[in-house]
Amino acid sequence: MAGTVYGPEEEHKEIWVFLEYADGALEGVCLELLSKARQLADEAGWRLTGLLMGHQAAPLADHAIAHGADRVVSADHPLLESFTVDAFTDVAFQALLEEKPTVLLLGATPNGRDLAGRLAVRLRTGLTADCTDLRLDVRRGILVSEVSGFGGGVLALIETADRRPQMATVRPGVFVAEEPDRGRTGEIVPISVELSPEDIRTRIVERVRGERVDLTQAPALVVGGRGMDGQFGILRELAELLGGEVGATRPPVDEGHIERERQIGQTGVVCRPKVAIVCGASGAFHFVVGVQDADVVIAVNSDPEAPIFEHADYFVVGDAFEVVPALVHALRSEREVSYA
Ligand SMILES: Cc1cc2nc3c(=O)[nH]c(=O)nc-3n(C[C@H](O)[C@H](O)[C@H](O)COP(=O)(O)OP(=O)(O)OC[C@H]3O[C@@H](n4cnc5c(N)ncnc54)[C@H](O)[C@@H]3O)c2cc1C
């Protein structure tokens, strides 16, 4: 690897969080990262800074402060109105070189991943993607990032010893966002931005907004695995009755039976619903990490030895095509009785 851009000897003991936003609100994963980073910064006695890049996004700086940032470094420019990796990398790179923080955290969203990879290369530093936990070794000033590997059989702790910033991405739902404290005060530091249209190689020609579902906010989840043979209709009915959403393991997503944004697990979303009903899924580690924090997990599987049962509070050994319609029928009957 080429020489360092900056190392521990020049760093300022600070944690930075990239503040991504959409539709006038900070992404949920940024609030989760701010909460986690606040906890780490308090342990270490370090400062927590949000990096906000956008156009006329100033009110979001106050939100970030309410969610734990001590200050927000704010870059405002019309060419930052929409995310482009060229512009955001240039501006973030300059801001990081100015201040040389120890740690930079980003949400593992499509834009966060795009920016993280590009920045890590430009900064010639290490990037740990999709962390399942973060700790600080305060004495050594080292971020210890936990990731899973080898099919979940190994939990690896990754450190970036002599390059800065130490970078990590975290998927939505891994950490919990604390309630904002509207009384918190902090500093907003505007920084100058020099950008011209020639710096940006991508052009946004049209914005097409698909239906966006946020499984992390669903109070109930009905999850289908490969055992559902792509038949999600009955699961949708059950989810609707419970006021929840439908999710899936990876195989039905890969086979095109359901949208990718509904995939739960290590490479999907991590959810904490009140109840998760998991049907026809074996219970692979990569999937289980996405539902194990549900208040109650109910599993339906025809194989009495299915590993998912080890992670379930309640389980039914049976054919999901019999159990789920029976459950739907029972719920409907109960509602009819209570409305009568
Ligand atoms: C790096 C990596 C990342 C991954 N990320 C993810 C991820 O984010 N999410 C994810 O889900 N997977 C992920 N995977 C894949 C994961 O390892 C498993 O392969 C996957 O979760 C298995 O899905 P499944 O349980 O639906 O299918 P299977 O393992 O094939 O299980 C199907 C189950 O359905 C049961 N069944 C069959 N018919 C019925 C029936 N009629 N009624 C009831 N039960 C029935 C069977 O007994 C079986 O237990 C990842 C893999 C890797 C290598």
mmCIF file of C-alpha atoms and ligand atoms in Angstrom:
data_model
loop_
_atom_site.group_PDB
_atom_site.id
_atom_site.type_symbol
_atom_site.label_atom_id
_atom_site.label_comp_id
_atom_site.label_asym_id
_atom_site.label_seq_id
_atom_site.Cartn_x
_atom_site.Cartn_y
_atom_site.Cartn_z
ATOM 1 C CA MET A 1 0.000 0.000 0.000
ATOM 2 C CA ALA A 2 1.258 3.494 -0.806
ATOM 3 C CA GLY A 3 2.353 5.888 1.977
ATOM 4 C CA THR A 4 -0.094 7.210 4.529
ATOM 5 C CA VAL A 5 -2.030 10.418 3.927
ATOM 6 C CA TYR A 6 -2.070 10.964 7.677
ATOM 7 C CA GLY A 7 -1.324 8.710 10.600
ATOM 8 C CA PRO A 8 -1.784 8.500 14.382
ATOM 9 C CA GLU A 9 0.937 11.051 15.076
ATOM 10 C CA GLU A 10 -1.112 13.809 13.359
ATOM 11 C CA GLU A 11 -4.636 12.733 14.329
ATOM 12 C CA HIS A 12 -7.118 14.658 16.467
ATOM 13 C CA LYS A 13 -8.902 12.368 18.884
ATOM 14 C CA GLU A 14 -12.357 12.701 17.377
ATOM 15 C CA ILE A 15 -15.046 10.485 15.940
ATOM 16 C CA TRP A 16 -16.717 11.716 12.776
ATOM 17 C CA VAL A 17 -20.023 10.439 11.442
ATOM 18 C CA PHE A 18 -21.110 11.017 7.833
ATOM 19 C CA LEU A 19 -24.584 12.597 7.978
ATOM 20 C CA GLU A 20 -26.549 11.264 5.041
ATOM 21 C CA TYR A 21 -30.058 12.536 4.472
ATOM 22 C CA ALA A 22 -33.050 12.083 2.208
ATOM 23 C CA ASP A 23 -36.308 14.004 1.926
ATOM 24 C CA GLY A 24 -35.188 16.542 4.506
ATOM 25 C CA ALA A 25 -34.398 14.028 7.259
ATOM 26 C CA LEU A 26 -31.233 12.318 8.428
ATOM 27 C CA GLU A 27 -31.116 8.628 7.531
ATOM 28 C CA GLY A 28 -32.063 6.401 10.463
ATOM 29 C CA VAL A 29 -28.677 4.693 10.333
ATOM 30 C CA CYS A 30 -26.968 8.061 10.938
ATOM 31 C CA LEU A 31 -28.993 8.546 14.114
ATOM 32 C CA GLU A 32 -28.030 5.026 15.177
ATOM 33 C CA LEU A 33 -24.366 5.758 14.477
ATOM 34 C CA LEU A 34 -24.531 9.074 16.348
ATOM 35 C CA SER A 35 -25.925 7.264 19.414
ATOM 36 C CA LYS A 36 -23.244 4.583 19.315
ATOM 37 C CA ALA A 37 -20.485 7.110 18.599
ATOM 38 C CA ARG A 38 -21.706 9.305 21.486
ATOM 39 C CA GLN A 39 -21.283 6.363 23.822
ATOM 40 C CA LEU A 40 -17.747 5.657 22.484
ATOM 41 C CA ALA A 41 -16.766 9.336 22.551
ATOM 42 C CA ASP A 42 -17.945 9.642 26.172
ATOM 43 C CA GLU A 43 -15.905 6.595 27.183
ATOM 44 C CA ALA A 44 -12.800 8.080 25.593
ATOM 45 C CA GLY A 45 -13.428 11.758 26.347
ATOM 46 C CA TRP A 46 -13.245 12.529 22.605
ATOM 47 C CA ARG A 47 -15.270 14.962 20.519
ATOM 48 C CA LEU A 48 -18.064 13.738 18.213
ATOM 49 C CA THR A 49 -18.463 15.566 14.921
ATOM 50 C CA GLY A 50 -21.055 15.124 12.178
ATOM 51 C CA LEU A 51 -20.006 15.744 8.580
ATOM 52 C CA LEU A 52 -22.911 17.280 6.678
ATOM 53 C CA MET A 53 -22.614 17.809 2.935
ATOM 54 C CA GLY A 54 -25.571 19.141 1.005
ATOM 55 C CA HIS A 55 -27.437 22.248 -0.042
ATOM 56 C CA GLN A 56 -29.662 24.240 2.287
ATOM 57 C CA ALA A 57 -29.607 21.372 4.746
ATOM 58 C CA ALA A 58 -28.735 23.515 7.775
ATOM 59 C CA PRO A 59 -31.657 22.380 10.011
ATOM 60 C CA LEU A 60 -30.248 18.861 9.897
ATOM 61 C CA ALA A 61 -27.164 20.038 11.773
ATOM 62 C CA ASP A 62 -29.380 20.803 14.788
ATOM 63 C CA HIS A 63 -30.926 17.340 14.521
ATOM 64 C CA ALA A 64 -27.467 15.778 14.570
ATOM 65 C CA ILE A 65 -26.568 17.789 17.664
ATOM 66 C CA ALA A 66 -29.804 16.726 19.359
ATOM 67 C CA HIS A 67 -28.807 13.140 18.576
ATOM 68 C CA GLY A 68 -25.384 13.465 20.188
ATOM 69 C CA ALA A 69 -22.951 15.386 17.965
ATOM 70 C CA ASP A 70 -20.813 18.013 19.714
ATOM 71 C CA ARG A 71 -20.506 19.880 16.457
ATOM 72 C CA VAL A 72 -21.314 19.623 12.786
ATOM 73 C CA VAL A 73 -18.886 20.440 9.999
ATOM 74 C CA SER A 74 -21.198 21.700 7.283
ATOM 75 C CA ALA A 75 -20.403 21.984 3.568
ATOM 76 C CA ASP A 76 -23.104 23.778 1.573
ATOM 77 C CA HIS A 77 -23.051 24.010 -2.214
ATOM 78 C CA PRO A 78 -25.669 23.673 -4.978
ATOM 79 C CA LEU A 79 -23.607 20.828 -6.500
ATOM 80 C CA LEU A 80 -23.992 18.905 -3.257
ATOM 81 C CA GLU A 81 -27.781 18.957 -3.434
ATOM 82 C CA SER A 82 -27.837 15.369 -4.738
ATOM 83 C CA PHE A 83 -25.336 12.708 -3.806
ATOM 84 C CA THR A 84 -22.592 12.142 -6.358
ATOM 85 C CA VAL A 85 -19.573 10.183 -5.303
ATOM 86 C CA ASP A 86 -17.175 12.579 -7.083
ATOM 87 C CA ALA A 87 -18.360 15.711 -5.299
ATOM 88 C CA PHE A 88 -18.904 14.115 -1.896
ATOM 89 C CA THR A 89 -15.491 12.397 -1.983
ATOM 90 C CA ASP A 90 -13.722 15.671 -2.887
ATOM 91 C CA VAL A 91 -15.441 17.643 -0.145
ATOM 92 C CA ALA A 92 -15.126 14.950 2.538
ATOM 93 C CA PHE A 93 -11.463 14.386 1.660
ATOM 94 C CA GLN A 94 -10.675 18.085 2.087
ATOM 95 C CA ALA A 95 -12.591 18.317 5.360
ATOM 96 C CA LEU A 96 -10.860 15.225 6.757
ATOM 97 C CA LEU A 97 -7.422 16.487 5.735
ATOM 98 C CA GLU A 98 -8.123 19.812 7.449
ATOM 99 C CA GLU A 99 -9.057 18.213 10.762
ATOM 100 C CA LYS A 100 -7.550 14.711 10.704
ATOM 101 C CA PRO A 101 -10.021 12.874 12.951
ATOM 102 C CA THR A 102 -9.158 9.460 14.393
ATOM 103 C CA VAL A 103 -12.328 7.659 13.295
ATOM 104 C CA LEU A 104 -14.886 8.050 10.481
ATOM 105 C CA LEU A 105 -18.145 6.087 10.569
ATOM 106 C CA LEU A 106 -20.638 5.781 7.719
ATOM 107 C CA GLY A 107 -23.983 4.034 7.301
ATOM 108 C CA ALA A 108 -23.817 1.033 4.980
ATOM 109 C CA THR A 109 -26.412 2.537 2.644
ATOM 110 C CA PRO A 110 -25.802 2.519 -1.117
ATOM 111 C CA ASN A 111 -24.402 6.071 -0.961
ATOM 112 C CA GLY A 112 -22.515 5.482 2.293
ATOM 113 C CA ARG A 113 -20.802 2.419 0.837
ATOM 114 C CA ASP A 114 -19.980 4.227 -2.374
ATOM 115 C CA LEU A 115 -18.437 7.145 -0.500
ATOM 116 C CA ALA A 116 -16.630 4.958 2.057
ATOM 117 C CA GLY A 117 -14.823 2.884 -0.547
ATOM 118 C CA ARG A 118 -13.743 5.886 -2.602
ATOM 119 C CA LEU A 119 -12.614 7.852 0.445
ATOM 120 C CA ALA A 120 -10.666 4.953 1.958
ATOM 121 C CA VAL A 121 -8.675 4.592 -1.247
ATOM 122 C CA ARG A 122 -8.010 8.322 -1.484
ATOM 123 C CA LEU A 123 -7.007 8.457 2.190
ATOM 124 C CA ARG A 124 -5.027 5.221 1.820
ATOM 125 C CA THR A 125 -6.513 3.878 4.987
ATOM 126 C CA GLY A 126 -8.377 0.786 6.126
ATOM 127 C CA LEU A 127 -12.149 0.366 5.869
ATOM 128 C CA THR A 128 -14.082 -2.317 7.743
ATOM 129 C CA ALA A 129 -17.445 -2.902 6.063
ATOM 130 C CA ASP A 130 -20.711 -4.102 7.609
ATOM 131 C CA CYS A 131 -19.552 -4.119 11.214
ATOM 132 C CA THR A 132 -21.715 -5.935 13.710
ATOM 133 C CA ASP A 133 -20.234 -3.995 16.651
ATOM 134 C CA LEU A 134 -17.734 -1.224 17.370
ATOM 135 C CA ARG A 135 -15.527 -0.687 20.408
ATOM 136 C CA LEU A 136 -12.769 1.730 21.281
ATOM 137 C CA ASP A 137 -9.491 0.649 22.814
ATOM 138 C CA VAL A 138 -9.077 4.009 24.480
ATOM 139 C CA ARG A 139 -5.527 3.456 25.701
ATOM 140 C CA ARG A 140 -4.241 2.729 22.190
ATOM 141 C CA GLY A 141 -6.723 5.035 20.439
ATOM 142 C CA ILE A 142 -7.835 2.131 18.274
ATOM 143 C CA LEU A 143 -11.291 1.417 16.868
ATOM 144 C CA VAL A 144 -12.006 -2.298 17.178
ATOM 145 C CA SER A 145 -14.543 -3.293 14.532
ATOM 146 C CA GLU A 146 -16.344 -6.601 14.785
ATOM 147 C CA VAL A 147 -17.361 -8.422 11.609
ATOM 148 C CA SER A 148 -18.509 -11.974 10.991
ATOM 149 C CA GLY A 149 -16.792 -14.267 8.541
ATOM 150 C CA PHE A 150 -16.667 -17.847 7.289
ATOM 151 C CA GLY A 151 -20.419 -18.336 7.311
ATOM 152 C CA GLY A 152 -20.759 -16.754 10.719
ATOM 153 C CA GLY A 153 -18.432 -19.314 12.281
ATOM 154 C CA VAL A 154 -15.891 -16.614 13.089
ATOM 155 C CA LEU A 155 -16.275 -13.192 14.635
ATOM 156 C CA ALA A 156 -13.247 -11.198 13.537
ATOM 157 C CA LEU A 157 -12.002 -8.078 15.303
ATOM 158 C CA ILE A 158 -10.396 -5.726 12.825
ATOM 159 C CA GLU A 159 -8.051 -2.850 13.651
ATOM 160 C CA THR A 160 -6.385 -0.249 11.482
ATOM 161 C CA ALA A 161 -3.111 0.232 13.310
ATOM 162 C CA ASP A 162 -1.164 3.012 11.643
ATOM 163 C CA ARG A 163 -3.416 4.744 9.145
ATOM 164 C CA ARG A 164 -6.079 7.332 9.762
ATOM 165 C CA PRO A 165 -8.940 7.841 9.854
ATOM 166 C CA GLN A 166 -9.989 4.387 11.001
ATOM 167 C CA MET A 167 -13.073 3.833 8.855
ATOM 168 C CA ALA A 168 -16.072 1.553 9.316
ATOM 169 C CA THR A 169 -19.525 1.122 7.801
ATOM 170 C CA VAL A 170 -22.490 -0.235 9.738
ATOM 171 C CA ARG A 171 -25.790 -1.459 8.310
ATOM 172 C CA PRO A 172 -29.110 0.045 9.385
ATOM 173 C CA GLY A 173 -30.579 -1.541 12.508
ATOM 174 C CA VAL A 174 -27.332 -2.785 14.081
ATOM 175 C CA PHE A 175 -27.352 -0.039 16.727
ATOM 176 C CA VAL A 176 -30.283 1.607 18.447
ATOM 177 C CA ALA A 177 -30.948 5.340 17.996
ATOM 178 C CA GLU A 178 -31.464 7.041 21.346
ATOM 179 C CA GLU A 179 -34.216 9.639 21.733
ATOM 180 C CA PRO A 180 -33.026 13.123 20.707
ATOM 181 C CA ASP A 181 -32.262 15.692 23.387
ATOM 182 C CA ARG A 182 -33.649 18.934 21.914
ATOM 183 C CA GLY A 183 -31.906 20.906 24.656
ATOM 184 C CA ARG A 184 -28.399 19.842 23.576
ATOM 185 C CA THR A 185 -26.273 22.574 22.129
ATOM 186 C CA GLY A 186 -23.352 22.276 19.787
ATOM 187 C CA GLU A 187 -21.286 24.115 17.270
ATOM 188 C CA ILE A 188 -21.960 24.354 13.533
ATOM 189 C CA VAL A 189 -18.782 24.933 11.546
ATOM 190 C CA PRO A 190 -19.357 25.979 7.927
ATOM 191 C CA ILE A 191 -16.544 25.037 5.556
ATOM 192 C CA SER A 192 -15.863 26.489 2.133
ATOM 193 C CA VAL A 193 -16.483 24.311 -0.899
ATOM 194 C CA GLU A 194 -14.904 24.681 -4.285
ATOM 195 C CA LEU A 195 -16.686 22.563 -6.838
ATOM 196 C CA SER A 196 -17.452 22.984 -10.500
ATOM 197 C CA PRO A 197 -19.730 20.879 -12.705
ATOM 198 C CA GLU A 198 -16.615 19.478 -14.444
ATOM 199 C CA ASP A 199 -15.585 17.811 -11.172
ATOM 200 C CA ILE A 200 -18.659 15.582 -11.327
ATOM 201 C CA ARG A 201 -18.713 12.792 -13.854
ATOM 202 C CA THR A 202 -22.229 11.585 -13.139
ATOM 203 C CA ARG A 203 -25.331 13.526 -14.138
ATOM 204 C CA ILE A 204 -28.701 12.981 -12.517
ATOM 205 C CA VAL A 205 -31.132 12.975 -15.411
ATOM 206 C CA GLU A 206 -34.211 11.683 -13.651
ATOM 207 C CA ARG A 207 -35.228 10.645 -10.181
ATOM 208 C CA VAL A 208 -37.488 7.609 -10.046
ATOM 209 C CA ARG A 209 -38.793 6.881 -6.595
ATOM 210 C CA GLY A 210 -39.803 3.297 -5.916
ATOM 211 C CA GLU A 211 -41.949 2.220 -3.026
ATOM 212 C CA ARG A 212 -39.604 2.386 -0.058
ATOM 213 C CA VAL A 213 -40.125 0.050 2.818
ATOM 214 C CA ASP A 214 -38.223 0.368 6.066
ATOM 215 C CA LEU A 215 -38.354 -3.021 7.750
ATOM 216 C CA THR A 216 -36.408 -1.689 10.733
ATOM 217 C CA GLN A 217 -39.504 0.300 11.764
ATOM 218 C CA ALA A 218 -42.042 -2.536 11.375
ATOM 219 C CA PRO A 219 -43.577 -3.658 14.697
ATOM 220 C CA ALA A 220 -44.231 -7.148 13.293
ATOM 221 C CA LEU A 221 -42.460 -9.136 10.604
ATOM 222 C CA VAL A 222 -43.604 -12.220 8.758
ATOM 223 C CA VAL A 223 -40.548 -13.718 7.103
ATOM 224 C CA GLY A 224 -40.511 -16.293 4.343
ATOM 225 C CA GLY A 225 -37.584 -18.551 3.516
ATOM 226 C CA ARG A 226 -36.834 -20.912 0.661
ATOM 227 C CA GLY A 227 -39.365 -23.351 2.129
ATOM 228 C CA MET A 228 -42.187 -20.999 1.033
ATOM 229 C CA ASP A 229 -41.416 -21.813 -2.629
ATOM 230 C CA GLY A 230 -41.863 -18.163 -3.567
ATOM 231 C CA GLN A 231 -45.458 -18.066 -2.340
ATOM 232 C CA PHE A 232 -45.534 -14.895 -0.312
ATOM 233 C CA GLY A 233 -49.248 -14.083 -0.744
ATOM 234 C CA ILE A 234 -50.334 -15.853 2.438
ATOM 235 C CA LEU A 235 -47.441 -14.289 4.367
ATOM 236 C CA ARG A 236 -48.563 -10.831 3.168
ATOM 237 C CA GLU A 237 -52.054 -11.557 4.460
ATOM 238 C CA LEU A 238 -50.693 -12.524 7.855
ATOM 239 C CA ALA A 239 -48.419 -9.468 7.969
ATOM 240 C CA GLU A 240 -51.350 -7.213 7.126
ATOM 241 C CA LEU A 241 -53.444 -8.708 9.910
ATOM 242 C CA LEU A 242 -50.616 -8.059 12.357
ATOM 243 C CA GLY A 243 -50.022 -4.518 11.087
ATOM 244 C CA GLY A 244 -46.526 -5.505 9.997
ATOM 245 C CA GLU A 245 -44.386 -6.151 6.940
ATOM 246 C CA VAL A 246 -43.160 -9.117 4.970
ATOM 247 C CA GLY A 247 -39.465 -9.977 4.936
ATOM 248 C CA ALA A 248 -37.457 -12.786 3.402
ATOM 249 C CA THR A 249 -34.272 -14.788 3.609
ATOM 250 C CA ARG A 250 -31.808 -14.431 0.783
ATOM 251 C CA PRO A 251 -32.833 -17.331 -1.511
ATOM 252 C CA PRO A 252 -36.354 -15.982 -2.334
ATOM 253 C CA VAL A 253 -34.775 -12.584 -2.992
ATOM 254 C CA ASP A 254 -32.106 -14.064 -5.275
ATOM 255 C CA GLU A 255 -34.797 -16.031 -7.082
ATOM 256 C CA GLY A 256 -36.752 -12.827 -7.708
ATOM 257 C CA HIS A 257 -39.813 -13.703 -5.603
ATOM 258 C CA ILE A 258 -39.555 -10.558 -3.477
ATOM 259 C CA GLU A 259 -37.765 -7.188 -3.485
ATOM 260 C CA ARG A 260 -34.167 -7.077 -2.267
ATOM 261 C CA GLU A 261 -34.976 -4.348 0.269
ATOM 262 C CA ARG A 262 -37.010 -6.960 2.139
ATOM 263 C CA GLN A 263 -34.035 -9.253 2.707
ATOM 264 C CA ILE A 264 -33.250 -9.759 6.367
ATOM 265 C CA GLY A 265 -29.850 -10.685 7.701
ATOM 266 C CA GLN A 266 -26.216 -9.859 7.499
ATOM 267 C CA THR A 267 -26.381 -8.607 3.932
ATOM 268 C CA GLY A 268 -29.976 -7.441 4.312
ATOM 269 C CA VAL A 269 -31.494 -5.469 7.156
ATOM 270 C CA VAL A 270 -31.199 -6.049 10.879
ATOM 271 C CA CYS A 271 -34.593 -5.649 12.571
ATOM 272 C CA ARG A 272 -35.935 -5.421 16.102
ATOM 273 C CA PRO A 273 -39.687 -5.959 15.748
ATOM 274 C CA LYS A 274 -41.953 -6.874 18.644
ATOM 275 C CA VAL A 275 -42.666 -10.157 16.908
ATOM 276 C CA ALA A 276 -41.064 -12.021 14.001
ATOM 277 C CA ILE A 277 -42.825 -15.062 12.518
ATOM 278 C CA VAL A 278 -40.266 -16.976 10.463
ATOM 279 C CA CYS A 279 -41.662 -19.543 8.026
ATOM 280 C CA GLY A 280 -39.683 -22.055 5.971
ATOM 281 C CA ALA A 281 -36.225 -20.728 6.893
ATOM 282 C CA SER A 282 -33.520 -23.059 8.211
ATOM 283 C CA GLY A 283 -31.894 -20.556 10.589
ATOM 284 C CA ALA A 284 -28.526 -19.892 8.958
ATOM 285 C CA PHE A 285 -26.336 -17.514 10.958
ATOM 286 C CA HIS A 286 -26.348 -14.909 8.163
ATOM 287 C CA PHE A 287 -30.130 -14.726 8.451
ATOM 288 C CA VAL A 288 -30.516 -15.096 12.209
ATOM 289 C CA VAL A 289 -28.473 -11.940 12.963
ATOM 290 C CA GLY A 290 -31.275 -10.009 11.274
ATOM 291 C CA VAL A 291 -34.082 -11.189 13.597
ATOM 292 C CA GLN A 292 -32.442 -12.357 16.792
ATOM 293 C CA ASP A 293 -33.167 -9.057 18.545
ATOM 294 C CA ALA A 294 -36.929 -9.303 17.983
ATOM 295 C CA ASP A 295 -38.822 -9.324 21.297
ATOM 296 C CA VAL A 296 -40.441 -12.618 20.289
ATOM 297 C CA VAL A 297 -39.388 -15.006 17.503
ATOM 298 C CA ILE A 298 -41.869 -17.648 16.321
ATOM 299 C CA ALA A 299 -40.571 -20.236 13.859
ATOM 300 C CA VAL A 300 -42.513 -22.570 11.593
ATOM 301 C CA ASN A 301 -40.527 -25.335 9.939
ATOM 302 C CA SER A 302 -41.349 -28.864 8.789
ATOM 303 C CA ASP A 303 -37.951 -30.182 9.894
ATOM 304 C CA PRO A 304 -37.898 -30.884 13.660
ATOM 305 C CA GLU A 305 -34.084 -30.482 13.616
ATOM 306 C CA ALA A 306 -34.122 -27.064 11.933
ATOM 307 C CA PRO A 307 -31.524 -24.755 13.600
ATOM 308 C CA ILE A 308 -34.006 -21.855 13.562
ATOM 309 C CA PHE A 309 -35.750 -23.483 16.533
ATOM 310 C CA GLU A 310 -32.692 -22.763 18.689
ATOM 311 C CA HIS A 311 -33.294 -19.056 18.121
ATOM 312 C CA ALA A 312 -37.073 -19.127 18.564
ATOM 313 C CA ASP A 313 -39.142 -18.332 21.642
ATOM 314 C CA TYR A 314 -41.993 -20.431 20.245
ATOM 315 C CA PHE A 315 -41.985 -22.884 17.368
ATOM 316 C CA VAL A 316 -44.280 -25.066 15.334
ATOM 317 C CA VAL A 317 -42.978 -28.194 13.635
ATOM 318 C CA GLY A 318 -45.232 -28.313 10.614
ATOM 319 C CA ASP A 319 -45.932 -27.406 7.025
ATOM 320 C CA ALA A 320 -46.043 -23.630 6.668
ATOM 321 C CA PHE A 321 -48.685 -24.000 3.938
ATOM 322 C CA GLU A 322 -50.990 -25.456 6.590
ATOM 323 C CA VAL A 323 -49.870 -23.499 9.653
ATOM 324 C CA VAL A 324 -49.935 -19.977 8.159
ATOM 325 C CA PRO A 325 -53.435 -20.197 6.590
ATOM 326 C CA ALA A 326 -54.699 -21.634 9.906
ATOM 327 C CA LEU A 327 -53.170 -18.676 11.740
ATOM 328 C CA VAL A 328 -54.700 -16.213 9.263
ATOM 329 C CA HIS A 329 -58.072 -17.914 9.667
ATOM 330 C CA ALA A 330 -57.830 -17.823 13.479
ATOM 331 C CA LEU A 331 -56.876 -14.128 13.515
ATOM 332 C CA ARG A 332 -59.689 -13.237 11.116
ATOM 333 C CA SER A 333 -62.233 -15.197 13.174
ATOM 334 C CA GLU A 334 -61.053 -13.544 16.368
ATOM 335 C CA ARG A 335 -61.451 -10.084 14.808
ATOM 336 C CA GLU A 336 -64.883 -10.911 13.474
ATOM 337 C CA VAL A 337 -65.947 -11.978 16.971
ATOM 338 C CA SER A 338 -64.539 -8.858 18.581
ATOM 339 C CA TYR A 339 -66.186 -6.562 15.975
ATOM 340 C CA ALA A 340 -69.555 -8.347 16.257
HETATM 341 C C1 LIG B 1 -21.598 -13.758 3.044
HETATM 342 C C2 LIG B 1 -23.005 -14.275 3.103
HETATM 343 C C3 LIG B 1 -24.009 -13.409 3.461
HETATM 344 C C4 LIG B 1 -25.329 -13.881 3.560
HETATM 345 N N1 LIG B 1 -26.318 -13.002 3.925
HETATM 346 C C5 LIG B 1 -27.563 -13.481 4.095
HETATM 347 C C6 LIG B 1 -28.610 -12.615 4.554
HETATM 348 O O1 LIG B 1 -28.431 -11.403 4.774
HETATM 349 N N2 LIG B 1 -29.844 -13.153 4.734
HETATM 350 C C7 LIG B 1 -30.122 -14.479 4.498
HETATM 351 O O2 LIG B 1 -31.261 -14.897 4.701
HETATM 352 N N3 LIG B 1 -29.157 -15.284 4.037
HETATM 353 C C8 LIG B 1 -27.903 -14.843 3.840
HETATM 354 N N4 LIG B 1 -26.946 -15.686 3.377
HETATM 355 C C9 LIG B 1 -27.346 -17.060 3.011
HETATM 356 C C10 LIG B 1 -27.480 -17.932 4.247
HETATM 357 O O3 LIG B 1 -26.213 -18.450 4.609
HETATM 358 C C11 LIG B 1 -28.455 -19.108 3.983
HETATM 359 O O4 LIG B 1 -28.047 -19.797 2.831
HETATM 360 C C12 LIG B 1 -29.904 -18.638 3.809
HETATM 361 O O5 LIG B 1 -30.284 -17.806 4.881
HETATM 362 C C13 LIG B 1 -30.817 -19.856 3.760
HETATM 363 O O6 LIG B 1 -32.123 -19.406 3.498
HETATM 364 P P1 LIG B 1 -33.370 -20.294 3.893
HETATM 365 O O7 LIG B 1 -33.315 -20.584 5.347
HETATM 366 O O8 LIG B 1 -34.567 -19.605 3.353
HETATM 367 O O9 LIG B 1 -33.163 -21.599 2.998
HETATM 368 P P2 LIG B 1 -32.765 -23.068 3.431
HETATM 369 O O10 LIG B 1 -31.527 -23.084 4.236
HETATM 370 O O11 LIG B 1 -32.785 -23.870 2.178
HETATM 371 O O12 LIG B 1 -33.937 -23.536 4.392
HETATM 372 C C14 LIG B 1 -35.226 -23.792 3.943
HETATM 373 C C15 LIG B 1 -36.000 -24.337 5.139
HETATM 374 O O13 LIG B 1 -37.360 -24.443 4.804
HETATM 375 C C16 LIG B 1 -37.883 -25.578 5.452
HETATM 376 N N5 LIG B 1 -39.087 -25.968 4.740
HETATM 377 C C17 LIG B 1 -39.185 -26.488 3.489
HETATM 378 N N6 LIG B 1 -40.477 -26.650 3.157
HETATM 379 C C18 LIG B 1 -41.204 -26.225 4.223
HETATM 380 C C19 LIG B 1 -42.591 -26.130 4.484
HETATM 381 N N7 LIG B 1 -43.503 -26.482 3.564
HETATM 382 N N8 LIG B 1 -42.991 -25.658 5.671
HETATM 383 C C20 LIG B 1 -42.096 -25.283 6.621
HETATM 384 N N9 LIG B 1 -40.767 -25.342 6.422
HETATM 385 C C21 LIG B 1 -40.330 -25.795 5.231
HETATM 386 C C22 LIG B 1 -36.762 -26.593 5.405
HETATM 387 O O14 LIG B 1 -36.906 -27.566 6.434
HETATM 388 C C23 LIG B 1 -35.530 -25.706 5.608
HETATM 389 O O15 LIG B 1 -35.194 -25.637 6.993
HETATM 390 C C24 LIG B 1 -25.629 -15.240 3.266
HETATM 391 C C25 LIG B 1 -24.603 -16.097 2.890
HETATM 392 C C26 LIG B 1 -23.299 -15.628 2.817
HETATM 393 C C27 LIG B 1 -22.216 -16.597 2.420
#
